[in-house]
GROMACS .gro file of C-alpha atoms in nm:
model
  225
    1MET     CA    1   1.646  -1.758   0.731
    2THR     CA    2   1.415  -1.483   0.602
    3ARG     CA    3   1.295  -1.547   0.250
    4THR     CA    4   1.385  -1.281  -0.006
    5PRO     CA    5   1.156  -1.153  -0.282
    6SER     CA    6   1.335  -1.356  -0.549
    7GLU     CA    7   1.273  -1.694  -0.389
    8SER     CA    8   0.995  -1.933  -0.490
    9SER     CA    9   0.700  -2.025  -0.272
   10PRO     CA   10   0.716  -2.340  -0.057
   11GLY     CA   11   0.678  -2.666  -0.244
   12GLY     CA   12   0.363  -2.871  -0.273
   13SER     CA   13   0.320  -3.244  -0.218
   14SER     CA   14   0.606  -3.319  -0.457
   15GLY     CA   15   0.846  -3.123  -0.240
   16GLN     CA   16   0.951  -2.908  -0.534
   17PRO     CA   17   0.940  -2.525  -0.503
   18THR     CA   18   0.628  -2.371  -0.652
   19PRO     CA   19   0.713  -2.080  -0.886
   20ARG     CA   20   0.576  -1.752  -0.757
   21PRO     CA   21   0.295  -1.607  -0.973
   22GLN     CA   22   0.422  -1.333  -1.201
   23ARG     CA   23   0.382  -0.992  -1.045
   24LYS     CA   24   0.304  -0.656  -1.202
   25ASN     CA   25   0.522  -0.359  -1.110
   26LEU     CA   26   0.316  -0.057  -1.013
   27MET     CA   27   0.282   0.222  -0.756
   28LEU     CA   28  -0.047   0.223  -0.559
   29SER     CA   29  -0.132   0.397  -0.234
   30ALA     CA   30  -0.278   0.167   0.031
   31SER     CA   31  -0.281   0.111   0.406
   32ILE     CA   32  -0.209  -0.172   0.644
   33GLY     CA   33  -0.366  -0.264   0.976
   34CYS     CA   34  -0.193  -0.476   1.237
   35GLY     CA   35  -0.357  -0.482   1.578
   36SER     CA   36  -0.400  -0.120   1.683
   37THR     CA   37  -0.138  -0.003   1.434
   38GLN     CA   38  -0.251   0.159   1.110
   39ALA     CA   39   0.000   0.288   0.853
   40ALA     CA   40   0.008   0.415   0.497
   41VAL     CA   41   0.208   0.210   0.246
   42ARG     CA   42   0.267   0.190  -0.125
   43ILE     CA   43   0.215  -0.129  -0.327
   44ARG     CA   44   0.523  -0.165  -0.548
   45ASN     CA   45   0.440  -0.494  -0.717
   46LEU     CA   46   0.141  -0.723  -0.701
   47SER     CA   47  -0.006  -1.055  -0.802
   48GLU     CA   48  -0.330  -1.225  -0.698
   49THR     CA   49  -0.144  -1.408  -0.421
   50GLY     CA   50   0.088  -1.145  -0.274
   51ALA     CA   51   0.254  -0.807  -0.296
   52MET     CA   52   0.565  -0.606  -0.213
   53LEU     CA   53   0.503  -0.295  -0.004
   54ASP     CA   54   0.711  -0.001   0.102
   55GLY     CA   55   0.647   0.242   0.383
   56ALA     CA   56   0.780   0.408   0.696
   57VAL     CA   57   0.611   0.156   0.928
   58LEU     CA   58   0.617  -0.212   0.833
   59PRO     CA   59   0.548  -0.524   1.044
   60ASP     CA   60   0.805  -0.794   1.117
   61PRO     CA   61   0.814  -1.121   0.922
   62GLY     CA   62   0.548  -1.363   1.042
   63THR     CA   63   0.306  -1.086   1.144
   64ARG     CA   64  -0.059  -1.116   1.045
   65MET     CA   65  -0.201  -0.797   0.893
   66VAL     CA   66  -0.473  -0.654   0.669
   67LEU     CA   67  -0.395  -0.472   0.343
   68ARG     CA   68  -0.653  -0.215   0.229
   69ARG     CA   69  -0.694  -0.013  -0.090
   70ALA     CA   70  -1.023   0.176  -0.135
   71GLU     CA   71  -1.299  -0.090  -0.134
   72ILE     CA   72  -1.064  -0.389  -0.130
   73GLU     CA   73  -0.909  -0.541   0.179
   74ILE     CA   74  -0.749  -0.879   0.247
   75GLY     CA   75  -0.571  -1.058   0.528
   76ALA     CA   76  -0.204  -1.134   0.469
   77THR     CA   77   0.114  -1.255   0.637
   78VAL     CA   78   0.447  -1.073   0.618
   79ILE     CA   79   0.706  -1.306   0.463
   80TRP     CA   80   1.012  -1.079   0.462
   81ARG     CA   81   1.113  -0.722   0.544
   82GLU     CA   82   1.425  -0.535   0.438
   83GLY     CA   83   1.526  -0.173   0.371
   84GLY     CA   84   1.185  -0.010   0.409
   85ARG     CA   85   1.009  -0.279   0.206
   86CYS     CA   86   0.832  -0.603   0.286
   87GLY     CA   87   0.671  -0.893   0.103
   88VAL     CA   88   0.329  -1.026   0.201
   89HIS     CA   89   0.135  -1.338   0.107
   90PHE     CA   90  -0.244  -1.304   0.085
   91ASP     CA   91  -0.473  -1.539   0.277
   92THR     CA   92  -0.698  -1.583  -0.027
   93VAL     CA   93  -0.730  -1.471  -0.388
   94ALA     CA   94  -0.950  -1.170  -0.312
   95ALA     CA   95  -0.911  -0.963  -0.629
   96SER     CA   96  -0.735  -0.948  -0.961
   97VAL     CA   97  -0.443  -0.712  -1.020
   98ASP     CA   98  -0.670  -0.485  -1.227
   99GLU     CA   99  -0.922  -0.471  -0.943
  100TRP     CA  100  -0.647  -0.372  -0.699
  101VAL     CA  101  -0.543  -0.095  -0.939
  102THR     CA  102  -0.895   0.050  -0.955
  103GLY     CA  103  -0.962  -0.014  -0.587
  104LYS     CA  104  -1.310  -0.144  -0.671
  105ARG     CA  105  -1.456  -0.433  -0.475
  106PRO     CA  106  -1.450  -0.745  -0.695
  107ALA     CA  107  -1.765  -0.927  -0.800
  108THR     CA  108  -1.843  -1.263  -0.639
  109PHE     CA  109  -1.992  -1.591  -0.763
  110ASN     CA  110  -2.114  -1.836  -0.501
  111GLY     CA  111  -1.891  -1.656  -0.253
  112ALA     CA  112  -1.577  -1.683  -0.469
  113GLN     CA  113  -1.374  -1.381  -0.581
  114GLY     CA  114  -1.089  -1.309  -0.821
  115GLN     CA  115  -0.956  -1.608  -1.016
  116ALA     CA  116  -1.153  -1.842  -0.790
  117ARG     CA  117  -1.471  -1.668  -0.914
  118VAL     CA  118  -1.368  -1.719  -1.278
  119ASP     CA  119  -1.296  -2.088  -1.211
  120ALA     CA  120  -1.632  -2.133  -1.035
  121ILE     CA  121  -1.823  -1.978  -1.328
  122GLN     CA  122  -1.637  -2.196  -1.580
  123SER     CA  123  -1.711  -2.506  -1.373
  124ALA     CA  124  -2.081  -2.416  -1.357
  125VAL     CA  125  -2.095  -2.363  -1.733
  126ARG     CA  126  -1.926  -2.698  -1.804
  127SER     CA  127  -2.167  -2.880  -1.572
  128GLY     CA  128  -2.470  -2.717  -1.730
  129ALA     CA  129  -2.581  -2.555  -1.405
  130ALA     CA  130  -2.786  -2.238  -1.418
  131LEU     CA  131  -2.583  -1.926  -1.346
  132ILE     CA  132  -2.714  -1.719  -1.058
  133ALA     CA  133  -2.741  -1.350  -1.132
  134GLU     CA  134  -2.474  -1.161  -0.943
  135PRO     CA  135  -2.593  -0.879  -0.716
  136ALA     CA  136  -2.534  -0.525  -0.835
  137SER     CA  137  -2.230  -0.363  -0.683
  138THR     CA  138  -2.305  -0.097  -0.423
  139THR     CA  139  -2.066   0.161  -0.285
  140PRO     CA  140  -2.140   0.225   0.083
  141LYS     CA  141  -2.089   0.570   0.228
  142PRO     CA  142  -1.747   0.568   0.400
  143SER     CA  143  -1.733   0.634   0.771
  144ASP     CA  144  -1.538   0.933   0.900
  145ARG     CA  145  -1.258   0.698   1.006
  146ALA     CA  146  -1.248   0.531   0.666
  147LEU     CA  147  -1.240   0.871   0.498
  148ASP     CA  148  -0.953   0.980   0.724
  149GLN     CA  149  -0.767   0.664   0.621
  150ARG     CA  150  -0.817   0.741   0.253
  151LEU     CA  151  -0.704   1.100   0.304
  152SER     CA  152  -0.391   0.963   0.468
  153GLU     CA  153  -0.331   0.733   0.171
  154GLU     CA  154  -0.365   1.023  -0.071
  155ILE     CA  155  -0.124   1.239   0.132
  156VAL     CA  156   0.135   0.961   0.118
  157HIS     CA  157   0.070   0.919  -0.254
  158VAL     CA  158   0.145   1.289  -0.312
  159GLN     CA  159   0.456   1.252  -0.099
  160ARG     CA  160   0.575   0.967  -0.323
  161LEU     CA  161   0.512   1.179  -0.633
  162ILE     CA  162   0.726   1.457  -0.484
  163ASP     CA  163   1.000   1.203  -0.407
  164THR     CA  164   0.995   1.081  -0.766
  165LEU     CA  165   1.018   1.438  -0.894
  166GLY     CA  166   1.305   1.518  -0.658
  167GLU     CA  167   1.497   1.205  -0.757
  168ALA     CA  168   1.468   1.302  -1.124
  169LEU     CA  169   1.579   1.662  -1.064
  170VAL     CA  170   1.887   1.581  -0.856
  171GLU     CA  171   2.021   1.365  -1.139
  172ASP     CA  172   2.079   1.686  -1.337
  173PRO     CA  173   2.405   1.843  -1.203
  174GLU     CA  174   2.316   2.186  -1.341
  175MET     CA  175   1.973   2.176  -1.183
  176LEU     CA  176   2.123   2.063  -0.855
  177GLN     CA  177   2.375   2.347  -0.853
  178ARG     CA  178   2.129   2.622  -0.952
  179HIS     CA  179   1.835   2.516  -0.738
  180MET     CA  180   1.984   2.350  -0.431
  181ARG     CA  181   1.765   2.545  -0.187
  182VAL     CA  182   1.448   2.468  -0.382
  183LEU     CA  183   1.534   2.098  -0.394
  184GLN     CA  184   1.599   2.098  -0.020
  185ASN     CA  185   1.255   2.251   0.034
  186LEU     CA  186   1.107   1.983  -0.191
  187ASP     CA  187   1.266   1.716   0.024
  188ARG     CA  188   1.136   1.888   0.337
  189ALA     CA  189   0.785   1.901   0.193
  190SER     CA  190   0.806   1.528   0.125
  191GLN     CA  191   0.905   1.457   0.485
  192ILE     CA  192   0.620   1.672   0.619
  193LEU     CA  193   0.364   1.492   0.402
  194GLU     CA  194   0.490   1.152   0.517
  195HIS     CA  195   0.454   1.253   0.883
  196LEU     CA  196   0.108   1.400   0.826
  197GLY     CA  197  -0.007   1.082   0.654
  198THR     CA  198   0.117   0.872   0.946
  199VAL     CA  199  -0.051   1.094   1.206
  200LEU     CA  200  -0.382   1.103   1.020
  201ALA     CA  201  -0.387   0.723   0.989
  202ALA     CA  202  -0.309   0.661   1.358
  203ASP     CA  203  -0.576   0.562   1.610
  204ASP     CA  204  -0.408   0.784   1.871
  205ARG     CA  205  -0.320   1.092   1.671
  206ALA     CA  206  -0.186   1.288   1.967
  207ALA     CA  207   0.062   1.010   2.044
  208ALA     CA  208   0.154   0.986   1.675
  209ALA     CA  209   0.214   1.363   1.666
  210GLN     CA  210   0.436   1.333   1.974
  211GLY     CA  211   0.643   1.082   1.778
  212VAL     CA  212   0.706   1.310   1.480
  213ALA     CA  213   1.082   1.339   1.435
  214MET     CA  214   1.075   1.690   1.282
  215GLN     CA  215   1.079   1.919   1.585
  216ASP     CA  216   0.926   2.227   1.420
  217LEU     CA  217   0.643   2.023   1.267
  218ARG     CA  218   0.583   1.844   1.597
  219GLU     CA  219   0.557   2.180   1.777
  220ARG     CA  220   0.314   2.315   1.518
  221LEU     CA  221   0.092   2.009   1.542
  222LEU     CA  222   0.084   2.012   1.921
  223ARG     CA  223   0.049   2.384   1.981
  224ASP     CA  224  -0.238   2.480   2.214
  225LEU     CA  225  -0.323   2.111   2.274
   0.00000   0.00000   0.00000
């Protein structure tokens, strides 16, 4: 049976379920990679050990994948998927929640990151060992492909902002009645942005454009190709 987001993690040596670390609700643009598939997603909640994602393209439970946000990336396994969302468990503690929010690569200590880094420093202090100076953080120039991926993430982020605005506006009956056509165009703009983000993130963009469900957008993208 597929585990749901509310269930605890598997038990340890005692056989008792291990409570899942408390997660922080947020809304962060990111991307996932699974084999040759690349897709934009949004991180909806997050802890140092896992996250809940939503997106148009999500892997099946049991699939190995990589989650990326700016400078941070980590291997993970999909635990569950339902209704356009999925839960993933990280392979390691790669970054703190705050580091995921900023998208900055976390500092390391003796190869450890995140909470493991904090524990390693505390252990060194208690043992009286000399602390090794940590190397200064450097931000490498992104490749064209990496930049395309980040552009895709930002497009999807804007699309989510439009969705949030639309959801708020349609709750007002008067607004809905007076501006129905405008709200329909807002929804259409959101759909276009989602498709553009998916195409830009794809390895084979021509094939991704062929798969766009909106006929008029598909024709515009493929004209003269």
